């Protein structure tokens, strides 16, 4: 494959998808955004229409709006089937889907059951499927804090993590969609951390008064199932460097 390709980005307005769009355009690629904001509901057969005509690769960064296992599995499998059918019909050669490191080892956690279902459905339905598994993003501690917060306390899972900058993940998705290599890839940040410690640091950087209550994660995650393997790519800065820079910019 060569530069100046036509790329479709599913989930183009999300955390990673929006950065994929920006980075792909900056690299000289033409981007076809696929999201509800652009009139595409990927859970509905035929919603893509003719948007994939002339597209070289599809990058799937979709995220289920449902957090429960059944709802998320349903969302991901329908999206993969509909997107795959449209891609095959348009002659698309490659599909890169974003997943999570350790999903196959973490099937005692409902969200990871759904994420693995997304991988499998993409492999079944999409042309030229390729999976990028990433560790948790640097934004993850903030998401955990928001979801677990009840007044002045917040419950946070006690688990190891090796977080990576979401922008590096977006950059790698573009690389995998446009290069000449094949095969799945893992990516992680440079430093192993403890999630509870990261959330406590985040609260301090924000100047908030929140008491963090550690709670057990699933057995597999407690044992380190979401940590990267020895062959994972290491990209970007560590969490603290990212967090301090983000706080200085007023965006933390």
PDB file of C-alpha atoms in Angstrom:
ATOM      1  CA  UNK A   1       0.000   0.000   0.000  1.00  0.00           C
ATOM      2  CA  UNK A   2       1.101   3.582  -0.599  1.00  0.00           C
ATOM      3  CA  UNK A   3       0.582   7.028   0.855  1.00  0.00           C
ATOM      4  CA  UNK A   4      -2.429   9.087  -0.087  1.00  0.00           C
ATOM      5  CA  UNK A   5      -4.978   6.372   0.547  1.00  0.00           C
ATOM      6  CA  UNK A   6      -8.702   6.590   1.156  1.00  0.00           C
ATOM      7  CA  UNK A   7      -9.494   5.481   4.705  1.00  0.00           C
ATOM      8  CA  UNK A   8     -12.857   4.970   6.361  1.00  0.00           C
ATOM      9  CA  UNK A   9     -12.909   5.525  10.130  1.00  0.00           C
ATOM     10  CA  UNK A  10     -15.744   3.925  12.091  1.00  0.00           C
ATOM     11  CA  UNK A  11     -16.368   5.715  15.369  1.00  0.00           C
ATOM     12  CA  UNK A  12     -14.824   8.851  13.892  1.00  0.00           C
ATOM     13  CA  UNK A  13     -16.005  11.198  16.671  1.00  0.00           C
ATOM     14  CA  UNK A  14     -14.756   9.142  19.638  1.00  0.00           C
ATOM     15  CA  UNK A  15     -11.605   9.568  21.727  1.00  0.00           C
ATOM     16  CA  UNK A  16      -9.411   7.505  19.411  1.00  0.00           C
ATOM     17  CA  UNK A  17     -11.410   7.834  16.206  1.00  0.00           C
ATOM     18  CA  UNK A  18     -11.234  11.629  16.168  1.00  0.00           C
ATOM     19  CA  UNK A  19      -7.445  11.453  16.546  1.00  0.00           C
ATOM     20  CA  UNK A  20      -7.234   8.848  13.776  1.00  0.00           C
ATOM     21  CA  UNK A  21      -9.093  11.247  11.485  1.00  0.00           C
ATOM     22  CA  UNK A  22      -6.768  14.120  12.370  1.00  0.00           C
ATOM     23  CA  UNK A  23      -3.553  12.114  11.990  1.00  0.00           C
ATOM     24  CA  UNK A  24      -4.648  10.393   8.779  1.00  0.00           C
ATOM     25  CA  UNK A  25      -5.513  13.704   7.146  1.00  0.00           C
ATOM     26  CA  UNK A  26      -2.227  15.236   8.309  1.00  0.00           C
ATOM     27  CA  UNK A  27      -0.429  12.315   6.631  1.00  0.00           C
ATOM     28  CA  UNK A  28      -2.136  13.060   3.318  1.00  0.00           C
ATOM     29  CA  UNK A  29      -4.872  10.449   3.392  1.00  0.00           C
ATOM     30  CA  UNK A  30      -8.493  11.067   2.443  1.00  0.00           C
ATOM     31  CA  UNK A  31     -10.818  10.185   5.323  1.00  0.00           C
ATOM     32  CA  UNK A  32     -14.396   8.926   5.167  1.00  0.00           C
ATOM     33  CA  UNK A  33     -15.848   9.357   8.688  1.00  0.00           C
ATOM     34  CA  UNK A  34     -18.487   6.831   9.743  1.00  0.00           C
ATOM     35  CA  UNK A  35     -20.509   7.830  12.785  1.00  0.00           C
ATOM     36  CA  UNK A  36     -24.018   8.819  13.764  1.00  0.00           C
ATOM     37  CA  UNK A  37     -22.866  12.431  13.403  1.00  0.00           C
ATOM     38  CA  UNK A  38     -22.265  11.764   9.701  1.00  0.00           C
ATOM     39  CA  UNK A  39     -25.580   9.964   9.240  1.00  0.00           C
ATOM     40  CA  UNK A  40     -24.301   6.398   9.628  1.00  0.00           C
ATOM     41  CA  UNK A  41     -25.720   3.950  12.172  1.00  0.00           C
ATOM     42  CA  UNK A  42     -23.476   0.917  11.907  1.00  0.00           C
ATOM     43  CA  UNK A  43     -25.961  -1.241  13.813  1.00  0.00           C
ATOM     44  CA  UNK A  44     -28.380  -0.921  10.877  1.00  0.00           C
ATOM     45  CA  UNK A  45     -27.716  -3.024   7.739  1.00  0.00           C
ATOM     46  CA  UNK A  46     -27.157  -0.829   4.691  1.00  0.00           C
ATOM     47  CA  UNK A  47     -26.606   2.374   6.668  1.00  0.00           C
ATOM     48  CA  UNK A  48     -23.090   2.752   5.244  1.00  0.00           C
ATOM     49  CA  UNK A  49     -24.549   3.025   1.755  1.00  0.00           C
ATOM     50  CA  UNK A  50     -21.928   3.726  -0.901  1.00  0.00           C
ATOM     51  CA  UNK A  51     -19.514   5.530   1.394  1.00  0.00           C
ATOM     52  CA  UNK A  52     -16.890   2.784   1.132  1.00  0.00           C
ATOM     53  CA  UNK A  53     -16.515   3.002  -2.637  1.00  0.00           C
ATOM     54  CA  UNK A  54     -12.832   3.523  -3.416  1.00  0.00           C
ATOM     55  CA  UNK A  55     -11.796   2.990   0.208  1.00  0.00           C
ATOM     56  CA  UNK A  56      -8.497   1.152   0.678  1.00  0.00           C
ATOM     57  CA  UNK A  57      -8.885   0.316   4.380  1.00  0.00           C
ATOM     58  CA  UNK A  58     -11.398   0.568   7.209  1.00  0.00           C
ATOM     59  CA  UNK A  59     -10.284   1.485  10.743  1.00  0.00           C
ATOM     60  CA  UNK A  60     -12.849   0.398  13.342  1.00  0.00           C
ATOM     61  CA  UNK A  61     -12.642   2.324  16.628  1.00  0.00           C
ATOM     62  CA  UNK A  62     -16.301   1.933  17.569  1.00  0.00           C
ATOM     63  CA  UNK A  63     -17.298   1.670  21.212  1.00  0.00           C
ATOM     64  CA  UNK A  64     -20.580   0.244  22.453  1.00  0.00           C
ATOM     65  CA  UNK A  65     -22.873   2.729  24.209  1.00  0.00           C
ATOM     66  CA  UNK A  66     -24.108  -0.218  26.301  1.00  0.00           C
ATOM     67  CA  UNK A  67     -21.761  -1.289  29.094  1.00  0.00           C
ATOM     68  CA  UNK A  68     -23.546  -4.517  30.051  1.00  0.00           C
ATOM     69  CA  UNK A  69     -22.213  -7.701  28.473  1.00  0.00           C
ATOM     70  CA  UNK A  70     -25.277  -8.661  26.442  1.00  0.00           C
ATOM     71  CA  UNK A  71     -25.834  -5.154  25.095  1.00  0.00           C
ATOM     72  CA  UNK A  72     -22.176  -4.654  24.212  1.00  0.00           C
ATOM     73  CA  UNK A  73     -21.859  -8.059  22.512  1.00  0.00           C
ATOM     74  CA  UNK A  74     -24.957  -7.313  20.463  1.00  0.00           C
ATOM     75  CA  UNK A  75     -23.635  -3.900  19.438  1.00  0.00           C
ATOM     76  CA  UNK A  76     -20.164  -5.068  18.478  1.00  0.00           C
ATOM     77  CA  UNK A  77     -21.280  -8.136  16.529  1.00  0.00           C
ATOM     78  CA  UNK A  78     -23.868  -6.178  14.548  1.00  0.00           C
ATOM     79  CA  UNK A  79     -21.389  -3.412  13.756  1.00  0.00           C
ATOM     80  CA  UNK A  80     -18.737  -5.894  12.609  1.00  0.00           C
ATOM     81  CA  UNK A  81     -21.196  -7.780  10.410  1.00  0.00           C
ATOM     82  CA  UNK A  82     -22.676  -4.678   8.788  1.00  0.00           C
ATOM     83  CA  UNK A  83     -19.338  -2.936   8.324  1.00  0.00           C
ATOM     84  CA  UNK A  84     -17.771  -6.110   6.947  1.00  0.00           C
ATOM     85  CA  UNK A  85     -20.579  -6.664   4.452  1.00  0.00           C
ATOM     86  CA  UNK A  86     -20.304  -3.083   3.188  1.00  0.00           C
ATOM     87  CA  UNK A  87     -16.507  -3.340   2.954  1.00  0.00           C
ATOM     88  CA  UNK A  88     -16.619  -6.577   0.969  1.00  0.00           C
ATOM     89  CA  UNK A  89     -19.221  -5.132  -1.397  1.00  0.00           C
ATOM     90  CA  UNK A  90     -17.025  -2.073  -2.019  1.00  0.00           C
ATOM     91  CA  UNK A  91     -13.834  -4.068  -2.581  1.00  0.00           C
ATOM     92  CA  UNK A  92     -12.022  -2.806   0.526  1.00  0.00           C
ATOM     93  CA  UNK A  93      -8.770  -4.703   1.046  1.00  0.00           C
ATOM     94  CA  UNK A  94      -8.010  -4.215   4.751  1.00  0.00           C
ATOM     95  CA  UNK A  95      -9.803  -3.716   8.064  1.00  0.00           C
ATOM     96  CA  UNK A  96      -8.029  -2.753  11.294  1.00  0.00           C
ATOM     97  CA  UNK A  97     -10.021  -3.069  14.502  1.00  0.00           C
ATOM     98  CA  UNK A  98      -9.044  -1.611  17.874  1.00  0.00           C
ATOM     99  CA  UNK A  99      -9.127  -4.058  20.792  1.00  0.00           C
ATOM    100  CA  UNK A 100      -7.606  -4.452  24.266  1.00  0.00           C
ATOM    101  CA  UNK A 101      -4.513  -6.310  25.446  1.00  0.00           C
ATOM    102  CA  UNK A 102      -5.459  -9.463  27.334  1.00  0.00           C
ATOM    103  CA  UNK A 103      -9.099  -9.799  26.298  1.00  0.00           C
ATOM    104  CA  UNK A 104      -8.650 -13.506  25.622  1.00  0.00           C
ATOM    105  CA  UNK A 105      -7.175 -13.948  29.121  1.00  0.00           C
ATOM    106  CA  UNK A 106      -9.833 -11.822  30.839  1.00  0.00           C
ATOM    107  CA  UNK A 107     -13.101 -13.548  30.045  1.00  0.00           C
ATOM    108  CA  UNK A 108     -14.214 -13.169  33.664  1.00  0.00           C
ATOM    109  CA  UNK A 109     -14.771  -9.452  32.949  1.00  0.00           C
ATOM    110  CA  UNK A 110     -17.970  -8.657  30.962  1.00  0.00           C
ATOM    111  CA  UNK A 111     -16.592  -5.759  28.883  1.00  0.00           C
ATOM    112  CA  UNK A 112     -13.724  -7.950  27.709  1.00  0.00           C
ATOM    113  CA  UNK A 113     -16.134 -10.714  26.732  1.00  0.00           C
ATOM    114  CA  UNK A 114     -17.796  -8.179  24.440  1.00  0.00           C
ATOM    115  CA  UNK A 115     -14.463  -6.883  23.123  1.00  0.00           C
ATOM    116  CA  UNK A 116     -13.305 -10.374  22.200  1.00  0.00           C
ATOM    117  CA  UNK A 117     -16.639 -10.907  20.453  1.00  0.00           C
ATOM    118  CA  UNK A 118     -15.870  -7.756  18.447  1.00  0.00           C
ATOM    119  CA  UNK A 119     -12.504  -9.196  17.409  1.00  0.00           C
ATOM    120  CA  UNK A 120     -14.020 -12.521  16.394  1.00  0.00           C
ATOM    121  CA  UNK A 121     -16.865 -10.956  14.434  1.00  0.00           C
ATOM    122  CA  UNK A 122     -14.389  -8.719  12.602  1.00  0.00           C
ATOM    123  CA  UNK A 123     -12.259 -11.723  11.666  1.00  0.00           C
ATOM    124  CA  UNK A 124     -15.381 -13.497  10.433  1.00  0.00           C
ATOM    125  CA  UNK A 125     -16.939 -10.694   8.400  1.00  0.00           C
ATOM    126  CA  UNK A 126     -14.300  -8.108   7.441  1.00  0.00           C
ATOM    127  CA  UNK A 127     -11.911  -8.153   4.479  1.00  0.00           C
ATOM    128  CA  UNK A 128      -8.216  -8.369   5.404  1.00  0.00           C
ATOM    129  CA  UNK A 129      -8.840  -8.280   9.177  1.00  0.00           C
ATOM    130  CA  UNK A 130      -6.052  -7.060  11.430  1.00  0.00           C
ATOM    131  CA  UNK A 131      -6.313  -6.483  15.203  1.00  0.00           C
ATOM    132  CA  UNK A 132      -4.512  -3.849  17.264  1.00  0.00           C
ATOM    133  CA  UNK A 133      -4.677  -4.674  20.956  1.00  0.00           C
ATOM    134  CA  UNK A 134      -3.783  -1.721  23.180  1.00  0.00           C
ATOM    135  CA  UNK A 135      -3.410  -1.449  26.928  1.00  0.00           C
ATOM    136  CA  UNK A 136      -5.610   1.011  28.825  1.00  0.00           C
ATOM    137  CA  UNK A 137      -5.305   4.604  27.627  1.00  0.00           C
ATOM    138  CA  UNK A 138      -3.853   7.401  29.743  1.00  0.00           C
ATOM    139  CA  UNK A 139      -7.416   8.737  29.997  1.00  0.00           C
ATOM    140  CA  UNK A 140      -8.553   5.497  31.702  1.00  0.00           C
ATOM    141  CA  UNK A 141      -7.969   6.572  35.332  1.00  0.00           C
ATOM    142  CA  UNK A 142     -10.196   9.598  34.754  1.00  0.00           C
ATOM    143  CA  UNK A 143     -12.910   7.415  33.242  1.00  0.00           C
ATOM    144  CA  UNK A 144     -12.681   5.011  36.181  1.00  0.00           C
ATOM    145  CA  UNK A 145     -12.887   7.894  38.641  1.00  0.00           C
ATOM    146  CA  UNK A 146     -15.981   9.323  36.969  1.00  0.00           C
ATOM    147  CA  UNK A 147     -17.758   5.943  36.786  1.00  0.00           C
ATOM    148  CA  UNK A 148     -16.909   4.930  40.342  1.00  0.00           C
ATOM    149  CA  UNK A 149     -17.584   8.239  42.049  1.00  0.00           C
ATOM    150  CA  UNK A 150     -20.333   8.565  44.647  1.00  0.00           C
ATOM    151  CA  UNK A 151     -20.212  11.965  46.301  1.00  0.00           C
ATOM    152  CA  UNK A 152     -16.803  12.418  47.893  1.00  0.00           C
ATOM    153  CA  UNK A 153     -15.736   8.780  47.489  1.00  0.00           C
ATOM    154  CA  UNK A 154     -14.882   6.672  44.452  1.00  0.00           C
ATOM    155  CA  UNK A 155     -14.477   2.918  44.077  1.00  0.00           C
ATOM    156  CA  UNK A 156     -11.498   1.919  41.921  1.00  0.00           C
ATOM    157  CA  UNK A 157     -10.446  -1.566  40.860  1.00  0.00           C
ATOM    158  CA  UNK A 158      -7.119  -2.707  42.319  1.00  0.00           C
ATOM    159  CA  UNK A 159      -5.207  -3.916  39.237  1.00  0.00           C
ATOM    160  CA  UNK A 160      -1.910  -3.483  37.418  1.00  0.00           C
ATOM    161  CA  UNK A 161      -1.881  -1.620  34.116  1.00  0.00           C
ATOM    162  CA  UNK A 162       0.662  -0.310  31.620  1.00  0.00           C
ATOM    163  CA  UNK A 163      -1.211   2.635  30.099  1.00  0.00           C
ATOM    164  CA  UNK A 164      -0.497   4.114  26.693  1.00  0.00           C
ATOM    165  CA  UNK A 165      -1.227   7.508  25.141  1.00  0.00           C
ATOM    166  CA  UNK A 166      -4.388   7.303  23.033  1.00  0.00           C
ATOM    167  CA  UNK A 167      -2.724   9.470  20.403  1.00  0.00           C
ATOM    168  CA  UNK A 168      -0.009   6.850  19.947  1.00  0.00           C
ATOM    169  CA  UNK A 169      -2.712   4.218  19.483  1.00  0.00           C
ATOM    170  CA  UNK A 170      -4.412   6.395  16.867  1.00  0.00           C
ATOM    171  CA  UNK A 171      -1.103   6.908  15.086  1.00  0.00           C
ATOM    172  CA  UNK A 172      -0.438   3.161  15.042  1.00  0.00           C
ATOM    173  CA  UNK A 173      -3.916   2.417  13.686  1.00  0.00           C
ATOM    174  CA  UNK A 174      -3.151   4.628  10.691  1.00  0.00           C
ATOM    175  CA  UNK A 175       0.207   2.889  10.228  1.00  0.00           C
ATOM    176  CA  UNK A 176      -1.360  -0.584  10.300  1.00  0.00           C
ATOM    177  CA  UNK A 177      -4.065   0.436   7.839  1.00  0.00           C
ATOM    178  CA  UNK A 178      -1.641   1.860   5.295  1.00  0.00           C
ATOM    179  CA  UNK A 179       1.610  -0.116   5.504  1.00  0.00           C
ATOM    180  CA  UNK A 180       2.576  -3.264   3.608  1.00  0.00           C
ATOM    181  CA  UNK A 181       2.796  -5.597   6.607  1.00  0.00           C
ATOM    182  CA  UNK A 182       0.243  -8.058   7.946  1.00  0.00           C
ATOM    183  CA  UNK A 183      -0.528  -9.582  11.328  1.00  0.00           C
ATOM    184  CA  UNK A 184      -1.925  -8.474  14.655  1.00  0.00           C
ATOM    185  CA  UNK A 185      -0.075  -6.081  16.967  1.00  0.00           C
ATOM    186  CA  UNK A 186       0.021  -5.249  20.702  1.00  0.00           C
ATOM    187  CA  UNK A 187       0.953  -1.796  21.980  1.00  0.00           C
ATOM    188  CA  UNK A 188       1.570  -0.464  25.476  1.00  0.00           C
ATOM    189  CA  UNK A 189       3.074   2.501  27.254  1.00  0.00           C
ATOM    190  CA  UNK A 190       6.535   2.428  28.827  1.00  0.00           C
ATOM    191  CA  UNK A 191       5.750   1.923  32.515  1.00  0.00           C
ATOM    192  CA  UNK A 192       3.808  -0.574  34.602  1.00  0.00           C
ATOM    193  CA  UNK A 193       1.512   1.160  37.103  1.00  0.00           C
ATOM    194  CA  UNK A 194      -1.159   0.448  39.707  1.00  0.00           C
ATOM    195  CA  UNK A 195      -4.591   1.780  38.762  1.00  0.00           C
ATOM    196  CA  UNK A 196      -5.510   2.882  42.285  1.00  0.00           C
ATOM    197  CA  UNK A 197      -2.247   4.840  42.542  1.00  0.00           C
ATOM    198  CA  UNK A 198      -2.919   6.542  39.206  1.00  0.00           C
ATOM    199  CA  UNK A 199      -6.400   7.617  40.259  1.00  0.00           C
ATOM    200  CA  UNK A 200      -5.051   9.020  43.514  1.00  0.00           C
ATOM    201  CA  UNK A 201      -2.410  10.976  41.591  1.00  0.00           C
ATOM    202  CA  UNK A 202      -5.108  12.227  39.233  1.00  0.00           C
ATOM    203  CA  UNK A 203      -7.241  13.485  42.125  1.00  0.00           C
ATOM    204  CA  UNK A 204      -4.213  15.312  43.554  1.00  0.00           C
ATOM    205  CA  UNK A 205      -3.351  16.905  40.206  1.00  0.00           C
ATOM    206  CA  UNK A 206      -6.945  18.080  39.831  1.00  0.00           C
ATOM    207  CA  UNK A 207      -6.970  19.493  43.347  1.00  0.00           C
ATOM    208  CA  UNK A 208     -10.077  17.520  44.231  1.00  0.00           C
ATOM    209  CA  UNK A 209     -11.088  16.020  47.572  1.00  0.00           C
ATOM    210  CA  UNK A 210     -12.112  12.466  46.787  1.00  0.00           C
ATOM    211  CA  UNK A 211     -11.467   9.412  48.943  1.00  0.00           C
ATOM    212  CA  UNK A 212     -10.410   6.446  46.824  1.00  0.00           C
ATOM    213  CA  UNK A 213     -11.710   3.053  47.941  1.00  0.00           C
ATOM    214  CA  UNK A 214      -9.891   0.123  46.308  1.00  0.00           C
ATOM    215  CA  UNK A 215     -12.157  -2.757  45.291  1.00  0.00           C
ATOM    216  CA  UNK A 216     -11.208  -6.144  43.862  1.00  0.00           C
ATOM    217  CA  UNK A 217     -10.864  -6.454  40.107  1.00  0.00           C
ATOM    218  CA  UNK A 218     -11.668  -9.730  38.370  1.00  0.00           C
ATOM    219  CA  UNK A 219      -9.259 -12.554  39.290  1.00  0.00           C
ATOM    220  CA  UNK A 220      -7.623 -12.522  35.852  1.00  0.00           C
ATOM    221  CA  UNK A 221      -7.041  -8.760  35.865  1.00  0.00           C
ATOM    222  CA  UNK A 222      -5.683  -8.852  39.423  1.00  0.00           C
ATOM    223  CA  UNK A 223      -3.205 -11.467  38.208  1.00  0.00           C
ATOM    224  CA  UNK A 224      -2.022  -9.185  35.401  1.00  0.00           C
ATOM    225  CA  UNK A 225      -3.957 -10.479  32.388  1.00  0.00           C
ATOM    226  CA  UNK A 226      -4.152  -6.985  30.871  1.00  0.00           C
ATOM    227  CA  UNK A 227      -0.395  -6.402  30.918  1.00  0.00           C
ATOM    228  CA  UNK A 228       1.394  -6.571  27.557  1.00  0.00           C
ATOM    229  CA  UNK A 229       3.398  -9.525  26.335  1.00  0.00           C
ATOM    230  CA  UNK A 230       7.137  -9.476  25.592  1.00  0.00           C
ATOM    231  CA  UNK A 231       6.603  -8.738  21.900  1.00  0.00           C
ATOM    232  CA  UNK A 232       4.370  -5.695  22.410  1.00  0.00           C
ATOM    233  CA  UNK A 233       5.384  -2.388  20.879  1.00  0.00           C
ATOM    234  CA  UNK A 234       6.160   0.304  23.451  1.00  0.00           C
ATOM    235  CA  UNK A 235       5.047   3.767  22.388  1.00  0.00           C
ATOM    236  CA  UNK A 236       4.780   7.234  23.895  1.00  0.00           C
ATOM    237  CA  UNK A 237       5.392   8.740  27.318  1.00  0.00           C
ATOM    238  CA  UNK A 238       4.548   7.370  30.759  1.00  0.00           C
ATOM    239  CA  UNK A 239       1.290   8.318  32.504  1.00  0.00           C
ATOM    240  CA  UNK A 240       2.760  10.891  34.891  1.00  0.00           C
ATOM    241  CA  UNK A 241       4.487  12.803  32.091  1.00  0.00           C
ATOM    242  CA  UNK A 242       1.235  12.840  30.110  1.00  0.00           C
ATOM    243  CA  UNK A 243      -0.879  13.805  33.127  1.00  0.00           C
ATOM    244  CA  UNK A 244       1.333  16.711  34.171  1.00  0.00           C
ATOM    245  CA  UNK A 245       1.458  18.064  30.626  1.00  0.00           C
ATOM    246  CA  UNK A 246      -2.309  17.684  30.282  1.00  0.00           C
ATOM    247  CA  UNK A 247      -2.889  19.395  33.636  1.00  0.00           C
ATOM    248  CA  UNK A 248      -0.619  22.281  32.627  1.00  0.00           C
ATOM    249  CA  UNK A 249      -2.727  22.774  29.508  1.00  0.00           C
ATOM    250  CA  UNK A 250      -5.932  22.844  31.570  1.00  0.00           C
ATOM    251  CA  UNK A 251      -7.353  19.711  29.936  1.00  0.00           C
ATOM    252  CA  UNK A 252      -6.996  17.186  32.760  1.00  0.00           C
TER     253      UNK A 252
END
